[in-house]
PDB file of N, CA and C in Angstrom:
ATOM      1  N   UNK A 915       0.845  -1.164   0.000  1.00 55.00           N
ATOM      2  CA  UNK A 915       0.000   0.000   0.000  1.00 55.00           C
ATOM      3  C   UNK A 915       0.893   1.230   0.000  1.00 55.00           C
ATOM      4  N   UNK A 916       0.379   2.055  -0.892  1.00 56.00           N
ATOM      5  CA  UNK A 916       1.491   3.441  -1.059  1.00 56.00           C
ATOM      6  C   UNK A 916       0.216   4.689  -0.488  1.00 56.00           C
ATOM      7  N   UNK A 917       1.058   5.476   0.481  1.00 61.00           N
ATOM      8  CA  UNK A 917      -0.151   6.672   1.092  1.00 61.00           C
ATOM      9  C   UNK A 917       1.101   8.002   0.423  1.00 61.00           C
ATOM     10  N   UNK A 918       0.332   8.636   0.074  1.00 59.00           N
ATOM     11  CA  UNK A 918       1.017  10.147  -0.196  1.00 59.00           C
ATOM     12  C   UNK A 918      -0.424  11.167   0.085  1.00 59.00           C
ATOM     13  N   UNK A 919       0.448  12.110   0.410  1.00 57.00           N
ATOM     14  CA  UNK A 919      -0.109  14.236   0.253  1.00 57.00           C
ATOM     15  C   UNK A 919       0.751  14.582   0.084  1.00 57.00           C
ATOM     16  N   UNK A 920       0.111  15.858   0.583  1.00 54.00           N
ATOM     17  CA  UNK A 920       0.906  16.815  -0.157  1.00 54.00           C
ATOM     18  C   UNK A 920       2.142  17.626   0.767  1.00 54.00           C
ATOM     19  N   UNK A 921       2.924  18.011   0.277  1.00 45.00           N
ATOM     20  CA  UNK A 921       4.437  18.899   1.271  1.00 45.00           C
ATOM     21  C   UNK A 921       4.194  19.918   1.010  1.00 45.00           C
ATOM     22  N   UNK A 922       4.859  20.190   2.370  1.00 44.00           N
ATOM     23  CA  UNK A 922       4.826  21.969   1.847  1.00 44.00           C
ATOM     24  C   UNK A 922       3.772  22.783   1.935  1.00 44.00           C
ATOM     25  N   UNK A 923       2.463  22.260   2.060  1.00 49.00           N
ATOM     26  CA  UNK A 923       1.216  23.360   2.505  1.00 49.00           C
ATOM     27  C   UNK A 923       1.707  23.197   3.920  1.00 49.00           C
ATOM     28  N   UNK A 924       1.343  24.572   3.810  1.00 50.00           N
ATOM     29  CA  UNK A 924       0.997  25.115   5.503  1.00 50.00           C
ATOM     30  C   UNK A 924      -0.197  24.994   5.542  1.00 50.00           C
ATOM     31  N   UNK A 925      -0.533  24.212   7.021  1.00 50.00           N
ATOM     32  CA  UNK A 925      -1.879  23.918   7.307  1.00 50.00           C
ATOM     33  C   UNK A 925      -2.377  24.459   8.334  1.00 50.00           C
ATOM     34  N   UNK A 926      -2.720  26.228   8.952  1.00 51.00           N
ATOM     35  CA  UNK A 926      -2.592  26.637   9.213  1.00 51.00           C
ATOM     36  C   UNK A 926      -4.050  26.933  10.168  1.00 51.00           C
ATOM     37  N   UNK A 927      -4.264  26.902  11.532  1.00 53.00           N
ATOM     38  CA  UNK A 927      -5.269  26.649  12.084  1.00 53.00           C
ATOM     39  C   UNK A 927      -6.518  27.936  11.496  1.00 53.00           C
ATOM     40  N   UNK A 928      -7.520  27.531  11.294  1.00 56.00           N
ATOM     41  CA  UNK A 928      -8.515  28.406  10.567  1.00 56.00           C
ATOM     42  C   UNK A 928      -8.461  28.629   8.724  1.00 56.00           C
ATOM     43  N   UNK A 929      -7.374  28.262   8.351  1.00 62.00           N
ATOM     44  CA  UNK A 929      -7.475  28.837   6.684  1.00 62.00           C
ATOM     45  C   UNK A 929      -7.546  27.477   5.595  1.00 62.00           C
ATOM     46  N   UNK A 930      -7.282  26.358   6.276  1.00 69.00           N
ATOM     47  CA  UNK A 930      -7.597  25.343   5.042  1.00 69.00           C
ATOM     48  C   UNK A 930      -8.753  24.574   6.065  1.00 69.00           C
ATOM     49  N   UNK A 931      -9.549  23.858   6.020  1.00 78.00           N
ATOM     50  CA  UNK A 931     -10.112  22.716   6.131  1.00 78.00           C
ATOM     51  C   UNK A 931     -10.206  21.572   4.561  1.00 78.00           C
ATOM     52  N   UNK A 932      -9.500  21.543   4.334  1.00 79.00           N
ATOM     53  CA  UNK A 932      -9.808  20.596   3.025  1.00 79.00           C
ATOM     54  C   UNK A 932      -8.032  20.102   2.512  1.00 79.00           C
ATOM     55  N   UNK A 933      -7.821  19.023   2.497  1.00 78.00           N
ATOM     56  CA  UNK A 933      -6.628  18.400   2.295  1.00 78.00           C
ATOM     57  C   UNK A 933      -6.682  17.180   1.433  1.00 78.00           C
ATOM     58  N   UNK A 934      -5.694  17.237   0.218  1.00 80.00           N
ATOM     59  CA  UNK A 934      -5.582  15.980  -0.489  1.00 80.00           C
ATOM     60  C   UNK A 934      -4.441  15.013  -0.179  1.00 80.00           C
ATOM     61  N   UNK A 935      -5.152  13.567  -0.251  1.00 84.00           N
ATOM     62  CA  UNK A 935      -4.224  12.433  -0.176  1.00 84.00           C
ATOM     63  C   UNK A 935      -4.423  11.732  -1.014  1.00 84.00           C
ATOM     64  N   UNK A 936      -3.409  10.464  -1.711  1.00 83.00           N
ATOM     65  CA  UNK A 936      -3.527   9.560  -2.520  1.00 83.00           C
ATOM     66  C   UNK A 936      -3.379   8.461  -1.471  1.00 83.00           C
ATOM     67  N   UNK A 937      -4.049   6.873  -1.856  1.00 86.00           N
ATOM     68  CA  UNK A 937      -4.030   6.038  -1.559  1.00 86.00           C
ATOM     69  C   UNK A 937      -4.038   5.126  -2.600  1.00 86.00           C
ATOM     70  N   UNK A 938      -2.881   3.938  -2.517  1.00 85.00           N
ATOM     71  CA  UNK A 938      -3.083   2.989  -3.747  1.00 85.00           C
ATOM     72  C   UNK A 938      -2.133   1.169  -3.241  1.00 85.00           C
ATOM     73  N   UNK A 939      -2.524   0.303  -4.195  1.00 86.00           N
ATOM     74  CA  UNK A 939      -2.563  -0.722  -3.810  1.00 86.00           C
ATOM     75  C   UNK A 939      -2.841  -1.425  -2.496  1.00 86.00           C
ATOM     76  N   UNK A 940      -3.019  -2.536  -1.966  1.00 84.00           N
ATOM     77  CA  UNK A 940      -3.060  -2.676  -0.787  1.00 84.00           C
ATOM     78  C   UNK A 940      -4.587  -3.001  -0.414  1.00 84.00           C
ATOM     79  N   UNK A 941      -5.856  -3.330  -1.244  1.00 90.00           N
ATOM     80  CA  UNK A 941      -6.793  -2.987  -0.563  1.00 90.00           C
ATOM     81  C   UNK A 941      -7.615  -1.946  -0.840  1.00 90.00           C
ATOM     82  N   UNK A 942      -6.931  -0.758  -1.836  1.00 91.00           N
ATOM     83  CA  UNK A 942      -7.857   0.482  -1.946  1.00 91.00           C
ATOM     84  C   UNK A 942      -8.268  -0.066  -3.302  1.00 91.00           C
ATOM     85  N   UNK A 943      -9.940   0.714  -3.463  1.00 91.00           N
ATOM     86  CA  UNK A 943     -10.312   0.805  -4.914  1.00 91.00           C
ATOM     87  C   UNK A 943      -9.590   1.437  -6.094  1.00 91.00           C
ATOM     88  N   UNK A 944      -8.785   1.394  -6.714  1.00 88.00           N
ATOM     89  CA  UNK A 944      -8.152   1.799  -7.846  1.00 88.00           C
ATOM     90  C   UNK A 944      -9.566   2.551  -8.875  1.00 88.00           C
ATOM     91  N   UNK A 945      -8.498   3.661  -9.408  1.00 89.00           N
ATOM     92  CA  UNK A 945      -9.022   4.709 -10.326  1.00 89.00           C
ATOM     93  C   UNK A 945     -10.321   4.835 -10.090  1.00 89.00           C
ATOM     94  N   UNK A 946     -10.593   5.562  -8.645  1.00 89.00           N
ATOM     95  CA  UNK A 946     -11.494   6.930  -8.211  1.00 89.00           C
ATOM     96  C   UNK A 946     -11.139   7.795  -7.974  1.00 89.00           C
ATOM     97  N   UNK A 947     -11.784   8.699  -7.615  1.00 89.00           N
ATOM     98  CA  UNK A 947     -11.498   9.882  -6.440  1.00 89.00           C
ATOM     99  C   UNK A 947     -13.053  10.160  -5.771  1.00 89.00           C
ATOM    100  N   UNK A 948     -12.458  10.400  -4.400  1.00 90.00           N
ATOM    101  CA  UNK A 948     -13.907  10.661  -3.687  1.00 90.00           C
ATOM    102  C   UNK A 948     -13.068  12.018  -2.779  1.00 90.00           C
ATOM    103  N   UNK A 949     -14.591  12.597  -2.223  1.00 89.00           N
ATOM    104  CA  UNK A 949     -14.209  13.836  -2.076  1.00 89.00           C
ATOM    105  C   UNK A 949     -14.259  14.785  -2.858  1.00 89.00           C
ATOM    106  N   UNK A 950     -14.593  16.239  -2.629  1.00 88.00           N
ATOM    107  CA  UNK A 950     -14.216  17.538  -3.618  1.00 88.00           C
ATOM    108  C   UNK A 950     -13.857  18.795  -3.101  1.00 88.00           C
ATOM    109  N   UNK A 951     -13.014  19.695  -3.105  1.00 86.00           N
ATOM    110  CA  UNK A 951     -12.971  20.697  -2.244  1.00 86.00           C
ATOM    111  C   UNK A 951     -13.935  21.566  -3.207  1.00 86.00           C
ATOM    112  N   UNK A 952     -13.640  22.956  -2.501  1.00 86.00           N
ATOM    113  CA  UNK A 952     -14.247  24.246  -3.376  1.00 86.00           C
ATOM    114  C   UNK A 952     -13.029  24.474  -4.570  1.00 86.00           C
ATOM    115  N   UNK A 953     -13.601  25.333  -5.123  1.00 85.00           N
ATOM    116  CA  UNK A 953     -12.483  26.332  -6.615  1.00 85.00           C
ATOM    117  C   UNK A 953     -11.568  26.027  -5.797  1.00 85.00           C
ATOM    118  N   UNK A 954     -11.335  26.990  -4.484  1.00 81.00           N
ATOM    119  CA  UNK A 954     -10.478  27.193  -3.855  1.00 81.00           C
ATOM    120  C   UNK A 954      -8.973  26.075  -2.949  1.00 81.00           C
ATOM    121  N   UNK A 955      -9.478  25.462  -2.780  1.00 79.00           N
ATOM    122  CA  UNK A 955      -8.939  23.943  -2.603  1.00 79.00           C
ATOM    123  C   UNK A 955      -9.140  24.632  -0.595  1.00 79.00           C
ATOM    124  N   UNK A 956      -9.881  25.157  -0.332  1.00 81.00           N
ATOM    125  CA  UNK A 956     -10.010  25.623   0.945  1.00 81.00           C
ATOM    126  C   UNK A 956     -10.957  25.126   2.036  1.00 81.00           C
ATOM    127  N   UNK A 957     -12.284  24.556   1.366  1.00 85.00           N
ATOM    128  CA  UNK A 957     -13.334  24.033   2.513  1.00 85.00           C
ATOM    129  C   UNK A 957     -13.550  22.571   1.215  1.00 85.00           C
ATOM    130  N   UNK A 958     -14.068  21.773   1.997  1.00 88.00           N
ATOM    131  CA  UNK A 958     -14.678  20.959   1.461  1.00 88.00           C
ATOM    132  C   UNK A 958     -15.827  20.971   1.147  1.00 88.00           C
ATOM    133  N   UNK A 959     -16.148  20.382  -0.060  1.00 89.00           N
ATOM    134  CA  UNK A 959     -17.430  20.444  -0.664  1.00 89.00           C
ATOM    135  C   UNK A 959     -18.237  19.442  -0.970  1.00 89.00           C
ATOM    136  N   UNK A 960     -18.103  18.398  -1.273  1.00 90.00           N
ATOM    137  CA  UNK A 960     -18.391  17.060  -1.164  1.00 90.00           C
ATOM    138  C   UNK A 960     -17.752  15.816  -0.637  1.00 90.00           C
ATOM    139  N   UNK A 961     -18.686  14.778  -0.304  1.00 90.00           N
ATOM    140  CA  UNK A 961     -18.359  13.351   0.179  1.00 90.00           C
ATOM    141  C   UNK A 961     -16.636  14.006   1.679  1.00 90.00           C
ATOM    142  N   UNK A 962     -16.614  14.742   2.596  1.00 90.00           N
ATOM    143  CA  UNK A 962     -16.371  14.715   3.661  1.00 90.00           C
ATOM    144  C   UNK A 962     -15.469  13.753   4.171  1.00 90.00           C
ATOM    145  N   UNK A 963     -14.103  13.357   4.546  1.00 88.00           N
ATOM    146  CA  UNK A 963     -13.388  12.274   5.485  1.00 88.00           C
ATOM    147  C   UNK A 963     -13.242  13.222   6.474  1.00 88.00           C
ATOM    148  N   UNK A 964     -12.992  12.770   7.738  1.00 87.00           N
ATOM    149  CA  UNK A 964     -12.829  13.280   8.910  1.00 87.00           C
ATOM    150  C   UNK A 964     -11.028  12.698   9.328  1.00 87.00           C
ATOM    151  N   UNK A 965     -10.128  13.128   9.904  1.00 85.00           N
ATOM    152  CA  UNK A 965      -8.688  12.820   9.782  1.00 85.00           C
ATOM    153  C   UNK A 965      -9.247  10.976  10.729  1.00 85.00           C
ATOM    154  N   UNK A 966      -9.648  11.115  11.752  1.00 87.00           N
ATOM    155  CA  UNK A 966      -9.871   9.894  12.330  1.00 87.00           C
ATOM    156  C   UNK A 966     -10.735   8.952  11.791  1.00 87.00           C
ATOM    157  N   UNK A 967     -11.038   8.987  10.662  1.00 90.00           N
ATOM    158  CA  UNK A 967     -11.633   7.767   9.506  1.00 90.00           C
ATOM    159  C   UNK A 967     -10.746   7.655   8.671  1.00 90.00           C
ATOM    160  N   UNK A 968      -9.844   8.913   8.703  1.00 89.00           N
ATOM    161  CA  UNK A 968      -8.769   8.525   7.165  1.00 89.00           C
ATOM    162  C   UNK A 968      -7.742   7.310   7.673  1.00 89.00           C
ATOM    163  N   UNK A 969      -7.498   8.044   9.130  1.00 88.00           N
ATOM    164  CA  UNK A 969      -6.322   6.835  10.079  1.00 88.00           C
ATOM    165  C   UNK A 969      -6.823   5.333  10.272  1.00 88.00           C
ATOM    166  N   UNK A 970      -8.248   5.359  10.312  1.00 91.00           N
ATOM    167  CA  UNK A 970      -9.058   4.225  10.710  1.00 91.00           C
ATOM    168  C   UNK A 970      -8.765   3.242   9.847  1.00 91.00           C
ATOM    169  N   UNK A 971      -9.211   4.177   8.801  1.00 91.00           N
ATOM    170  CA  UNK A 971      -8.926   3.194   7.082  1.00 91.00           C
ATOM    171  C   UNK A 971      -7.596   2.693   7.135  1.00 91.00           C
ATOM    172  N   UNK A 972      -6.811   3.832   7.094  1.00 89.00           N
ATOM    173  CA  UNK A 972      -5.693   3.200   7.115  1.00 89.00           C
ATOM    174  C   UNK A 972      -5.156   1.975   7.742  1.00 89.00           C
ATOM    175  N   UNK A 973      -5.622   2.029   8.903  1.00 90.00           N
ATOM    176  CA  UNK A 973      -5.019   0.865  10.107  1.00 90.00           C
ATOM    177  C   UNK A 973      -5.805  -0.234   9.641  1.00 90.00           C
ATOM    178  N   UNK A 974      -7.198  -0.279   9.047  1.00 92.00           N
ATOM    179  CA  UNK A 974      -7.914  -1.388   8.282  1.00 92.00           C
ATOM    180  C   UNK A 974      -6.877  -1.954   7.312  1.00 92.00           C
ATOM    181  N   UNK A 975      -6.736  -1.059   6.391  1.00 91.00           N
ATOM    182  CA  UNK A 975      -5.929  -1.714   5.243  1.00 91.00           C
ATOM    183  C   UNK A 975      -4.397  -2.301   5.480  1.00 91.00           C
ATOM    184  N   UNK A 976      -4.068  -1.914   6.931  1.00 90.00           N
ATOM    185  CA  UNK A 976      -2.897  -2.758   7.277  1.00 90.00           C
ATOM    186  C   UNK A 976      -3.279  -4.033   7.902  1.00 90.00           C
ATOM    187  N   UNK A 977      -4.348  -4.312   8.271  1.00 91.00           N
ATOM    188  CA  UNK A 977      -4.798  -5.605   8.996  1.00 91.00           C
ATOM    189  C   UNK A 977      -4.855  -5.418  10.520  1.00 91.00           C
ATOM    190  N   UNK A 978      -5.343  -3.697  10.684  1.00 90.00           N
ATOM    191  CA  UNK A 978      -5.549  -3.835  12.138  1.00 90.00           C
ATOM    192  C   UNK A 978      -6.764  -3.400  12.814  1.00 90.00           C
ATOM    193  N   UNK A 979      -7.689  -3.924  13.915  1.00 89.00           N
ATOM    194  CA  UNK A 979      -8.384  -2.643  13.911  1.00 89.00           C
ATOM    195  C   UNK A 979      -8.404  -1.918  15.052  1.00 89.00           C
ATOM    196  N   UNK A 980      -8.519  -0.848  14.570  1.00 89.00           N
ATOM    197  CA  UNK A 980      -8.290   0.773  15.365  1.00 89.00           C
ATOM    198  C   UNK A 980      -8.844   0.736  16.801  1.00 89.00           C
ATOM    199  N   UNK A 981     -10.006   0.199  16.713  1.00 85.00           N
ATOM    200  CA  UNK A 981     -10.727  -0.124  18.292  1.00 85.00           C
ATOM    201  C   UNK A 981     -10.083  -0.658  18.935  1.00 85.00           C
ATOM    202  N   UNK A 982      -9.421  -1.877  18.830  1.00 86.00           N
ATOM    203  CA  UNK A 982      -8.380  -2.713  19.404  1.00 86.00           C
ATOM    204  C   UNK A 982      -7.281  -1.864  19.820  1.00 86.00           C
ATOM    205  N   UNK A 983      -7.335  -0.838  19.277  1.00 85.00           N
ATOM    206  CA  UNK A 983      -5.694   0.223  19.618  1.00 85.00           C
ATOM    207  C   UNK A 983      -6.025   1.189  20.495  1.00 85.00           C
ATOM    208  N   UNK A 984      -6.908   0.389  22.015  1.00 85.00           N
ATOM    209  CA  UNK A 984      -7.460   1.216  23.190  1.00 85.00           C
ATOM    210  C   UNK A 984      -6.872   1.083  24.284  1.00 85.00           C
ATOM    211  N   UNK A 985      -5.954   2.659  25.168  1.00 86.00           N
ATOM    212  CA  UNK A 985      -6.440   2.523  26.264  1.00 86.00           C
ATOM    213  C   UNK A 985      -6.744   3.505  27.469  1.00 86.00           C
ATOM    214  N   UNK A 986      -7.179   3.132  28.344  1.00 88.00           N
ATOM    215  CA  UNK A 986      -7.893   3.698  30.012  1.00 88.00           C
ATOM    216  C   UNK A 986      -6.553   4.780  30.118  1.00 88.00           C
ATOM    217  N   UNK A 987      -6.893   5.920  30.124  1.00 90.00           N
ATOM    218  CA  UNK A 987      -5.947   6.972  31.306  1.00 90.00           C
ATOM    219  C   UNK A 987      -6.661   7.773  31.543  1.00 90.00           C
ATOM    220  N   UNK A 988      -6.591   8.344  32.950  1.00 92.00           N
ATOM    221  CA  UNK A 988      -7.393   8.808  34.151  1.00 92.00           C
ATOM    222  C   UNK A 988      -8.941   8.801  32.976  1.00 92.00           C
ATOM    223  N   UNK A 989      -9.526   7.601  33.756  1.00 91.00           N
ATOM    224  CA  UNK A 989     -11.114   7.702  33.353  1.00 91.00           C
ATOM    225  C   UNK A 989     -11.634   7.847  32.073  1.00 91.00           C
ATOM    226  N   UNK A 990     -10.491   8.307  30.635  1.00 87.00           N
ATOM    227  CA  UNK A 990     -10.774   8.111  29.153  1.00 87.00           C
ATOM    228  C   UNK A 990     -10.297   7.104  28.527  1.00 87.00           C
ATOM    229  N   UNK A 991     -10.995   6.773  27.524  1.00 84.00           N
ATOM    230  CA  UNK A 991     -10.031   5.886  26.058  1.00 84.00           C
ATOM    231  C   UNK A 991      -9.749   6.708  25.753  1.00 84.00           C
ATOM    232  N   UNK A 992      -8.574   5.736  24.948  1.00 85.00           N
ATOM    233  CA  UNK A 992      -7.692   7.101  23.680  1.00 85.00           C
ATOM    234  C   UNK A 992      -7.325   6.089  23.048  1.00 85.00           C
ATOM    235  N   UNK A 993      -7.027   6.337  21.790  1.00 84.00           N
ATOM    236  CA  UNK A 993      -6.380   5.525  20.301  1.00 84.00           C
ATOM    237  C   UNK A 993      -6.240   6.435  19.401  1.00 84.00           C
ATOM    238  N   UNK A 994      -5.627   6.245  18.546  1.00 80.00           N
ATOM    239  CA  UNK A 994      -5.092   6.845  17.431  1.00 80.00           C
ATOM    240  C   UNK A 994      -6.530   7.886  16.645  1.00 80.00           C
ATOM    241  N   UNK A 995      -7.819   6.926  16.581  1.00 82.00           N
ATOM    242  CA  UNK A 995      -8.666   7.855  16.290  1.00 82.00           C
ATOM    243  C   UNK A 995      -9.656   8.186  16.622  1.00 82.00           C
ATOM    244  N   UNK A 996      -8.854   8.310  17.941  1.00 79.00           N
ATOM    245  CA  UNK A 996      -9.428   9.162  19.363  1.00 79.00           C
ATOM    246  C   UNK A 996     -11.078   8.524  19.833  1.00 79.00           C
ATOM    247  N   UNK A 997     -12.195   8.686  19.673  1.00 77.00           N
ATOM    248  CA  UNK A 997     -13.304   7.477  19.999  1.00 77.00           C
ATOM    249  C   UNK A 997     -14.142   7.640  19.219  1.00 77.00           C
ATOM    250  N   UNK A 998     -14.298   8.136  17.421  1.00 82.00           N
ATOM    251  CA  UNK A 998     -14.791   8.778  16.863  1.00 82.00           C
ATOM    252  C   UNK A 998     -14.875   7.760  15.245  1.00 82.00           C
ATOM    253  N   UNK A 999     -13.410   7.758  14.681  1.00 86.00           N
ATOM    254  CA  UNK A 999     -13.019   6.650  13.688  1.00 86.00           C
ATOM    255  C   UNK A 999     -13.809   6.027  12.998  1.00 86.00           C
ATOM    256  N   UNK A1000     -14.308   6.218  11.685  1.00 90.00           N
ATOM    257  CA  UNK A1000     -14.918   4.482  11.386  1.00 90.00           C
ATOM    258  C   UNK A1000     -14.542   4.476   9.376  1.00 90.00           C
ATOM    259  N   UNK A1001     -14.304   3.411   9.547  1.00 92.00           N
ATOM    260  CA  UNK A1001     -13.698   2.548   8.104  1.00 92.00           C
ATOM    261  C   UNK A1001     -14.251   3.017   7.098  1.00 92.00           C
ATOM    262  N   UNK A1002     -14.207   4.143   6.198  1.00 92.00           N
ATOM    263  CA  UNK A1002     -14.549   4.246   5.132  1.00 92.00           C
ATOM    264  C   UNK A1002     -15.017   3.552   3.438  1.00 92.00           C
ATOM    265  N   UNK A1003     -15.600   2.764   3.969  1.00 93.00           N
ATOM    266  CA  UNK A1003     -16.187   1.859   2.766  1.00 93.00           C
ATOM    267  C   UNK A1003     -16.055   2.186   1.517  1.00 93.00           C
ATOM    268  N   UNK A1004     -15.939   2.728   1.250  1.00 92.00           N
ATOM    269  CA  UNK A1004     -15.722   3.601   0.012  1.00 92.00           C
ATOM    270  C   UNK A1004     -14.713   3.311  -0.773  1.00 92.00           C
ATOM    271  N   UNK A1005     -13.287   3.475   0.057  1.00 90.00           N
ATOM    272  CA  UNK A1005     -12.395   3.482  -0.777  1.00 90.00           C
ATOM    273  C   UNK A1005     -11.790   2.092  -0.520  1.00 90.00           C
ATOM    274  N   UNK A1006     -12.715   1.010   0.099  1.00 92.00           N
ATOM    275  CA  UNK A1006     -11.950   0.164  -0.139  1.00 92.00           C
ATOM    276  C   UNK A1006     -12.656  -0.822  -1.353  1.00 92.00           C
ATOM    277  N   UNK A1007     -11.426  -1.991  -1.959  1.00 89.00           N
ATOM    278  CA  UNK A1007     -11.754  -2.652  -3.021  1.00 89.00           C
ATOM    279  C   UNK A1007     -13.010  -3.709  -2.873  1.00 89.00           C
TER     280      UNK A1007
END
């Protein structure tokens, strides 16, 4: 599985919400794209990932799952995508 974005944007709290990644072999659907930002490449505009579904996926397509990557400190869970996460169906094959 090969993951790339992009370098070099500054991702700067308040001025982007909208970020591109590639995902390929491994499990992902080959030749889509999901997602759309604006003109602007600044807010998102269609079909929405949230960063803790993108990680989710990810850890799916390695053969793990994310829930399993839990634990207890003072009185919370925590994992990688935080208690929120879920597998994006979409992009997989």
């Amino acid at each position: 599985m090969a993951i790339g974005g992009q370098m070099g944007r500054a991702l700067l709290p308040g001025h982007h919400w909208a970020y591109a990644s590639w995902l390929a072999g491994g499990g992902v659907k080959g030749g889509i794209t999901h997602g759309e930002s604006d003109e602007y490449g600044i807010k998102v505009a269609k079909d929405p990932v949230h960063v803790h579904d993108f990680h989710a996926t990810i850890l799916h397509l390695l053969g793990l799952n994310h829930e399993r990557l839990t634990y207890r400190h003072n009185g919370r869970d925590f994992r990688l995508t935080d208690v929120s996460g879920e597998v994006v169906d979409a992009l997989l094959a």
